[in-house]
Each structure stands twice: as structure tokens, then as C-alpha cells.
CSV table of N, CA and C in Angstrom, one decimal:
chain,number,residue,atom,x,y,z
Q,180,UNK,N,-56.6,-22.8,-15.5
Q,180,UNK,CA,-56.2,-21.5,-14.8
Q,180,UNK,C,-54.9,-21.8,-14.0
Q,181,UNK,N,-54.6,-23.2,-13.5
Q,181,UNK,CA,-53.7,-23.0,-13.0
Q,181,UNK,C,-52.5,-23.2,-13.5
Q,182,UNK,N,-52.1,-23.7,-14.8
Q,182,UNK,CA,-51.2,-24.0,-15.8
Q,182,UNK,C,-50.9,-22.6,-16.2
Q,183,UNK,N,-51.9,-21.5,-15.8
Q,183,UNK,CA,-51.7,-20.0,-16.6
Q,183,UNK,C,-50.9,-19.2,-15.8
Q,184,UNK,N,-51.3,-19.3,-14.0
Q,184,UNK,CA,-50.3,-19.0,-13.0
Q,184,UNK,C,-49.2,-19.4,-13.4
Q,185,UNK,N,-49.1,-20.6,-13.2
Q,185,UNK,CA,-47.7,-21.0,-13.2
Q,185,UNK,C,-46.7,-20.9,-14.4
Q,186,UNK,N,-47.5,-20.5,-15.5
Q,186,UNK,CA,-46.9,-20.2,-16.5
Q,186,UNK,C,-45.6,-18.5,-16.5
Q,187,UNK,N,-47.2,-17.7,-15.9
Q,187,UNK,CA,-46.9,-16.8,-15.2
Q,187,UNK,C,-45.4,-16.3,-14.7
Q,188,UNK,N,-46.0,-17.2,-13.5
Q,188,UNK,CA,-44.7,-17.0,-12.3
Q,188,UNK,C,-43.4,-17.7,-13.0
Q,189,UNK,N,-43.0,-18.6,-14.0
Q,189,UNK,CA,-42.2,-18.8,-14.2
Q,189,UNK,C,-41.5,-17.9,-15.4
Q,190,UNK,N,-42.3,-17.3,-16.4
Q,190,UNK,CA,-42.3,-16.1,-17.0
Q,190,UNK,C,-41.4,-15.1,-16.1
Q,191,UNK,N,-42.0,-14.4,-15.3
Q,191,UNK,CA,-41.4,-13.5,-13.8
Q,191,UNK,C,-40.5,-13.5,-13.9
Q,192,UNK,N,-39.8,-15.1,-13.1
Q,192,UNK,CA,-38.6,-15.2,-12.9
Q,192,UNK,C,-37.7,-15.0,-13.8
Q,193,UNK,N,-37.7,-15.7,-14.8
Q,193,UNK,CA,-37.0,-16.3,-15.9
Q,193,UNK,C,-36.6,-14.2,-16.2
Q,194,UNK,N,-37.6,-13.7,-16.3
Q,194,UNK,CA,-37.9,-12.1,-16.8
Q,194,UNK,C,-36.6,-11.4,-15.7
Q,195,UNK,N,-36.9,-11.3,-14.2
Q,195,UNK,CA,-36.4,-11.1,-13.3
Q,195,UNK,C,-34.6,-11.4,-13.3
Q,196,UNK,N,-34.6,-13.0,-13.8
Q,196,UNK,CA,-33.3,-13.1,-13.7
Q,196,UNK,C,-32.8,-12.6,-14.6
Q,197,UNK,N,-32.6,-12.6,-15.9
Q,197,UNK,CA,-32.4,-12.3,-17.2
Q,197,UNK,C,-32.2,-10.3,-16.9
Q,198,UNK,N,-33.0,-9.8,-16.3
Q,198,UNK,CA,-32.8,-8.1,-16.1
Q,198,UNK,C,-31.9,-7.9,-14.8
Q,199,UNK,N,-31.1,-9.2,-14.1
Q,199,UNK,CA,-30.0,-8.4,-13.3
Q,199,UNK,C,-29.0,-9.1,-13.3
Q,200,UNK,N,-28.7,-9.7,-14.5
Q,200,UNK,CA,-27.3,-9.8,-15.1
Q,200,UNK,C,-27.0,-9.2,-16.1
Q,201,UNK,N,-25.3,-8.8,-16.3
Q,201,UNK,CA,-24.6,-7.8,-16.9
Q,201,UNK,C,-24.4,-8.3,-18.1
Q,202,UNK,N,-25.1,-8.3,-19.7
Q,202,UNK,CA,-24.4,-8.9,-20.5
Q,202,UNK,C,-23.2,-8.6,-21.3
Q,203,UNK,N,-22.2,-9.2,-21.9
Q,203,UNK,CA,-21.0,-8.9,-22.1
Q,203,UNK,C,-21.2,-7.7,-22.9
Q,204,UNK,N,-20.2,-6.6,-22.8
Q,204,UNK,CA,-20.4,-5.5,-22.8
Q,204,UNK,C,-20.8,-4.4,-22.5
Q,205,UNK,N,-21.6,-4.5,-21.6
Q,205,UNK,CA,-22.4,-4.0,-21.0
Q,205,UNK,C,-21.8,-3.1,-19.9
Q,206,UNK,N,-21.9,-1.6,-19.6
Q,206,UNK,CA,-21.0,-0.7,-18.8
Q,206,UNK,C,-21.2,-1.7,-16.8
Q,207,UNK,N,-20.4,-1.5,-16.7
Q,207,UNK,CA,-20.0,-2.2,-14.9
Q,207,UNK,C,-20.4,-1.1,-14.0
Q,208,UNK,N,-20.9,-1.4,-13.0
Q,208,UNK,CA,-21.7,-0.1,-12.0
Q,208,UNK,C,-20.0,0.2,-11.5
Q,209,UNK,N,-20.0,1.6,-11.0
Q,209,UNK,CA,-18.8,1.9,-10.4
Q,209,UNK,C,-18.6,1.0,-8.8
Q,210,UNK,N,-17.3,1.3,-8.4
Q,210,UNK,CA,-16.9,0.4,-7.2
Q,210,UNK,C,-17.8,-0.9,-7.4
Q,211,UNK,N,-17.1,-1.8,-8.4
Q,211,UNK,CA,-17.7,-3.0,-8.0
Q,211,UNK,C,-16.1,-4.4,-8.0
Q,212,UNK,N,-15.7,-4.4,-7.2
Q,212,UNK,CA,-14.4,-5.0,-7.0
Q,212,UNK,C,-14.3,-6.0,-7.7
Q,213,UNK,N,-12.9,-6.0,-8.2
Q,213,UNK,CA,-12.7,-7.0,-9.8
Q,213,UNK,C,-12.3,-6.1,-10.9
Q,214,UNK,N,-13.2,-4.8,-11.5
Q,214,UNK,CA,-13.0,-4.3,-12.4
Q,214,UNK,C,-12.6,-3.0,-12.4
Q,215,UNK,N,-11.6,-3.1,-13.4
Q,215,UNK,CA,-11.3,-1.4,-13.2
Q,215,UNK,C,-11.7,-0.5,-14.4
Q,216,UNK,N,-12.2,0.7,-14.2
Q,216,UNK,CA,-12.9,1.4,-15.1
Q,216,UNK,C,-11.8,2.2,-15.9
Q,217,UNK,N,-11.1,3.1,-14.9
Q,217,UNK,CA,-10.1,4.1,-15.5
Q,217,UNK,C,-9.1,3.8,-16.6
Q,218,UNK,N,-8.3,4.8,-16.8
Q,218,UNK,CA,-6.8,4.2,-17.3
Q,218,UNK,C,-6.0,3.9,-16.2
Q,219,UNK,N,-6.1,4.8,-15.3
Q,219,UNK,CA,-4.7,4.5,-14.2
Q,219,UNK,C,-5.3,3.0,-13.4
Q,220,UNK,N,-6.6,2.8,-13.0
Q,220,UNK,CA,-6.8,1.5,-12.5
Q,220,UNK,C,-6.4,0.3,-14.0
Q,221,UNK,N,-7.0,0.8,-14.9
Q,221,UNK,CA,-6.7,-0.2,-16.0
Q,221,UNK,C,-4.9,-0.2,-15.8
Q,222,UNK,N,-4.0,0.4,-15.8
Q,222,UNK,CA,-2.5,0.5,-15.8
Q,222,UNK,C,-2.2,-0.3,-14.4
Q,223,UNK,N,-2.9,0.2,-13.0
Q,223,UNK,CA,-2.3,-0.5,-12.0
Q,223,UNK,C,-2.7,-2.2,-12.0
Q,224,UNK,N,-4.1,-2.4,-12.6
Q,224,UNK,CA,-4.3,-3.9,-12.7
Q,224,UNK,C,-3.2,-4.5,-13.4
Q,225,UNK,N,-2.8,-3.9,-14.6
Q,225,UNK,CA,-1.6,-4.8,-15.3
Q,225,UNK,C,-0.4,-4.6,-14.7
Q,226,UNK,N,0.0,-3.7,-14.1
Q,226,UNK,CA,1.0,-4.0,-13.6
Q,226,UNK,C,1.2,-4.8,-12.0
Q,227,UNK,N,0.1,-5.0,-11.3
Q,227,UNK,CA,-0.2,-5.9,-10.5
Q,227,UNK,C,-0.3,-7.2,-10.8
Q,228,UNK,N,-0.6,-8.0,-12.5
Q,228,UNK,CA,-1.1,-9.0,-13.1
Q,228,UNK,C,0.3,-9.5,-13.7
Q,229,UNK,N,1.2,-8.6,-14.1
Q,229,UNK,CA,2.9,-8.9,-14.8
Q,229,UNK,C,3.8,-9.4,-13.6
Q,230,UNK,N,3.7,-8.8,-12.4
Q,230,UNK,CA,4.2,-9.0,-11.7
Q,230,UNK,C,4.8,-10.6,-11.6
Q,231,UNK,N,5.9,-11.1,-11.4
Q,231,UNK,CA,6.0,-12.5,-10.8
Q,231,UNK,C,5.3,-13.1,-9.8
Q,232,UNK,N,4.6,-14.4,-9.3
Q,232,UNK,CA,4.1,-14.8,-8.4
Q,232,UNK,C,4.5,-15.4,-7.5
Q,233,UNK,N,4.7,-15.5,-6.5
Q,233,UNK,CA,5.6,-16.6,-5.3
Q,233,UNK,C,6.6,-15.5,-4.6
Q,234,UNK,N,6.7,-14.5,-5.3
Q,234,UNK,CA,7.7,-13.5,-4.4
Q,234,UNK,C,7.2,-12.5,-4.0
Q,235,UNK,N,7.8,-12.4,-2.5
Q,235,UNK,CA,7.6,-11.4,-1.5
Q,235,UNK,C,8.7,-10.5,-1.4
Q,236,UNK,N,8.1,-9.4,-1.5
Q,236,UNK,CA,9.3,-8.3,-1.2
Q,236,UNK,C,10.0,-8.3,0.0
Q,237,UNK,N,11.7,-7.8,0.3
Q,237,UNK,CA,12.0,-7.7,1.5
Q,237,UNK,C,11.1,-6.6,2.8
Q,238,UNK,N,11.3,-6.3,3.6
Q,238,UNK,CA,10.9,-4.5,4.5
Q,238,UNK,C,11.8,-4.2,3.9
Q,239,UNK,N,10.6,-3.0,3.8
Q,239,UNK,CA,11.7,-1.6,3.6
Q,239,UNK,C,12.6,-0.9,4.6
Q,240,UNK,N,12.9,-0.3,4.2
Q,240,UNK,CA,14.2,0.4,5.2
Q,240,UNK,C,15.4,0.0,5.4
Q,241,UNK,N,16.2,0.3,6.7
Q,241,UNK,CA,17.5,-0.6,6.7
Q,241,UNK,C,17.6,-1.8,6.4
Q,242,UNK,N,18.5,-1.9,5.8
Q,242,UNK,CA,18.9,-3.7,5.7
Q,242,UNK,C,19.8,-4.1,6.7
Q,243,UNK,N,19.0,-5.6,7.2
Q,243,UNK,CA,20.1,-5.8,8.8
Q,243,UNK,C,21.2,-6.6,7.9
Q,244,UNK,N,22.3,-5.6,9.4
Q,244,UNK,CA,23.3,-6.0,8.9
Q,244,UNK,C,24.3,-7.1,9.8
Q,245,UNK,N,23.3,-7.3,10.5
Q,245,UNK,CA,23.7,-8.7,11.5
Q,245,UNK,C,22.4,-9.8,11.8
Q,246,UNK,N,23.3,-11.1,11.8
Q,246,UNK,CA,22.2,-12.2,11.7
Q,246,UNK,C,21.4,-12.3,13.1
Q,247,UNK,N,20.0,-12.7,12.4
Q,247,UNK,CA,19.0,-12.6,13.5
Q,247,UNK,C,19.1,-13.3,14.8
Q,248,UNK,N,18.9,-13.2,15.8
Q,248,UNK,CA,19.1,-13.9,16.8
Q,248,UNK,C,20.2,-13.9,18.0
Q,249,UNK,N,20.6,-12.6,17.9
Q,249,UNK,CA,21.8,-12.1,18.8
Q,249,UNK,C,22.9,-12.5,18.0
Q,250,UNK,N,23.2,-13.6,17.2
Q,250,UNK,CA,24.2,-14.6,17.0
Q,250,UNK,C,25.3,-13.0,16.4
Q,251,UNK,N,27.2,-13.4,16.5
Q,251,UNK,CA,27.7,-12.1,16.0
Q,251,UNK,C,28.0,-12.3,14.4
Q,252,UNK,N,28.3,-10.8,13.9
Q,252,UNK,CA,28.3,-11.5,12.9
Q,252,UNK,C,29.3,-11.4,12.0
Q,253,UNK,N,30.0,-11.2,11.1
Q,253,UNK,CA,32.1,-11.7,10.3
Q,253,UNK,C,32.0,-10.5,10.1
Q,254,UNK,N,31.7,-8.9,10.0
Q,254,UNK,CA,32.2,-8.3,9.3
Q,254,UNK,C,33.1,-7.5,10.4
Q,255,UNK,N,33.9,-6.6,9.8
Q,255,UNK,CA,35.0,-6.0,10.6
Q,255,UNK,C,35.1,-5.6,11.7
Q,256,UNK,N,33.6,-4.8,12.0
Q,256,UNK,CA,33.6,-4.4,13.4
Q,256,UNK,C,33.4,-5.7,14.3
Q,257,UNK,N,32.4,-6.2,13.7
Q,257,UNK,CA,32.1,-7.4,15.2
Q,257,UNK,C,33.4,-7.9,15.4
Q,258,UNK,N,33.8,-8.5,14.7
Q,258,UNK,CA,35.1,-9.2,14.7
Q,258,UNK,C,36.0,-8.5,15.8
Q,259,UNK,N,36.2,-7.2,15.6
Q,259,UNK,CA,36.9,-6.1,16.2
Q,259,UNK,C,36.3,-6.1,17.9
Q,260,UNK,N,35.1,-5.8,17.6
Q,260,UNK,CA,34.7,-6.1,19.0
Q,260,UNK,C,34.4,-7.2,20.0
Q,261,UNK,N,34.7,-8.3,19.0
Q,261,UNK,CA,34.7,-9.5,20.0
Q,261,UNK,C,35.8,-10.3,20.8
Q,262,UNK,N,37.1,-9.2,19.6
Q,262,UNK,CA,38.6,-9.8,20.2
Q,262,UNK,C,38.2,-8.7,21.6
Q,263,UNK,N,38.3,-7.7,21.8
Q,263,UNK,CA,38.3,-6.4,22.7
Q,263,UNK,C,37.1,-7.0,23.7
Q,264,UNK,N,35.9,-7.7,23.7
Q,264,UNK,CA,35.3,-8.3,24.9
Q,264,UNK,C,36.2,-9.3,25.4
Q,265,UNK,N,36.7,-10.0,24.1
Q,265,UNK,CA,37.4,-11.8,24.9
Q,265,UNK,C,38.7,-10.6,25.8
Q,266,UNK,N,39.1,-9.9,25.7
Q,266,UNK,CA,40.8,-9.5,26.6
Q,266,UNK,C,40.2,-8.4,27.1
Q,267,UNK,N,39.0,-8.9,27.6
Q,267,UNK,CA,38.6,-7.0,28.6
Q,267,UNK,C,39.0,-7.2,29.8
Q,268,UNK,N,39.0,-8.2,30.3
Q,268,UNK,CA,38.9,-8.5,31.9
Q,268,UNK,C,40.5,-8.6,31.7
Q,269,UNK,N,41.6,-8.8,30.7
Q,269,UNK,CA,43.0,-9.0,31.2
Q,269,UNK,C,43.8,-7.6,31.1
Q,270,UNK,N,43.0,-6.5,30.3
Q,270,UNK,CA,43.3,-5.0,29.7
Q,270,UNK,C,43.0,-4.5,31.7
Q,271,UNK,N,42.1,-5.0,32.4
Q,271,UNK,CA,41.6,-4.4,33.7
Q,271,UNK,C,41.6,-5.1,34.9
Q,272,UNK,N,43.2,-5.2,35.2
Q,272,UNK,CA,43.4,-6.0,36.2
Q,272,UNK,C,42.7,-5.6,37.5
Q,273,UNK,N,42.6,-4.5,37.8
Q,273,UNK,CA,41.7,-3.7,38.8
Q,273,UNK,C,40.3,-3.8,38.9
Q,274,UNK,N,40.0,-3.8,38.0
Q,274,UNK,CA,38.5,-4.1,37.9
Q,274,UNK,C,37.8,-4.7,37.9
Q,275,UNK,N,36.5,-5.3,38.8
Q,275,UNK,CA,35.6,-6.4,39.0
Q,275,UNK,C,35.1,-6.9,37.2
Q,276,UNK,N,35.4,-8.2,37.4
Q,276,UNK,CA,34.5,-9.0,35.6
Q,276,UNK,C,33.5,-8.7,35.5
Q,277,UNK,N,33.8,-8.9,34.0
Q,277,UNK,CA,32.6,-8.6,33.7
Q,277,UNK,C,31.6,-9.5,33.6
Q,278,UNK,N,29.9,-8.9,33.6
Q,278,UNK,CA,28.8,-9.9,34.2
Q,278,UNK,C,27.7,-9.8,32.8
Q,279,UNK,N,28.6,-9.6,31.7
Q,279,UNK,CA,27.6,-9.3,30.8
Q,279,UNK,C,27.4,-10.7,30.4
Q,280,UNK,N,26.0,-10.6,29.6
Q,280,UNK,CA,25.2,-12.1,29.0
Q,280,UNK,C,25.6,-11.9,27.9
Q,281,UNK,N,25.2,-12.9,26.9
Q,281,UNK,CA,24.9,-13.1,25.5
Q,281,UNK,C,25.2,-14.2,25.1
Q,282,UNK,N,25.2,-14.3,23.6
Q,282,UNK,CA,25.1,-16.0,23.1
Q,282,UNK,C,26.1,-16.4,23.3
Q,283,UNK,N,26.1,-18.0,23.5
Q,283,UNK,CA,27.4,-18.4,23.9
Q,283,UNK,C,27.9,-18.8,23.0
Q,284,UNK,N,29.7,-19.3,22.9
Q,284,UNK,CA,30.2,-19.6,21.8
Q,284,UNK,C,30.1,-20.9,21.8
């Protein structure tokens, strides 16, 4: 009798497990993350999967056009404006210096 239990109970399981796995082909419950059912999900996985790997996109929006960190930076205006800071205080003999900060050269 007791070889018949346990025959049993291992029957059950064996039964149990076997009825809640998906065998191949077998339709996928909806929202189950990993698979995509549609075309447009089937389209966006491949084109998420072609993609190159190791690259990150820039931000969007403007592109800076001066290097990070206050530092100035070569294109025409700065340039422009940095001769016109260095000769401000000799343009304004009258006038108290100037007390502005920024990076030093």
C-alpha cells in the first residue's frame, strides 16, 4: 500500500509538472515579457535585435557648442570675446575693474 501512494504522488507531480510547461509551439499567454505576439512587436524586436551593441546615442536636442567645464572654446565668437574681456579694463579708463570670475588661463 505504501509503494501504491507513493507511486501515486509521484505520478501527480511528474502529471502537474508536465501540464504547466509551454511545449514548443504552443500559443504564449499575452503580456508575458520576452515574446512578442504582433507584427509591429515582431518588427520592433528586430529592429531593437539589428541594432549595434556597445553604442549609446548622443541627447537629443541642441548640440553643445562649447567644451564642458566652463573651459572657452576656438570658434569665432569666443575668440572674439575673449580679446574684448582681456582689453576691457584699458577700453575704460574711468571705470572701476572688473571683478568677474572664471577659469583661469
Amino acid at each position: 500500500m505504501n509503494k501504491f501512494i507513493t507511486a501515486t504522488a509521484i505520478g501527480l507531480f511528474a502529471f502537474a509538472a508536465h501540464a504547466q510547461s509551454n511545449p514548443p509551439g504552443a500559443p504564449v499567454p499575452p503580456n508575458t515579457p520576452g515574446y512578442a505576439t504582433g507584427k509591429s512587436e515582431m518588427a520592433g524586436e528586430a529592429r531593437k535585435n539589428n541594432r549595434p551593441q556597445g553604442q549609446v546615442k548622443g541627447p537629443a536636442g541642441d548640440a553643445p557648442r562649447t567644451p564642458e567645464g566652463g573651459a572657452i572654446g576656438t570658434d569665432r565668437a569666443a575668440v572674439a570675446g575673449e580679446k574684448r574681456a582681456e582689453t576691457r579694463d584699458q577700453r575704460r579708463p574711468g571705470k572701476r575693474q572688473s571683478m568677474q570670475g572664471g577659469t583661469p588661463k
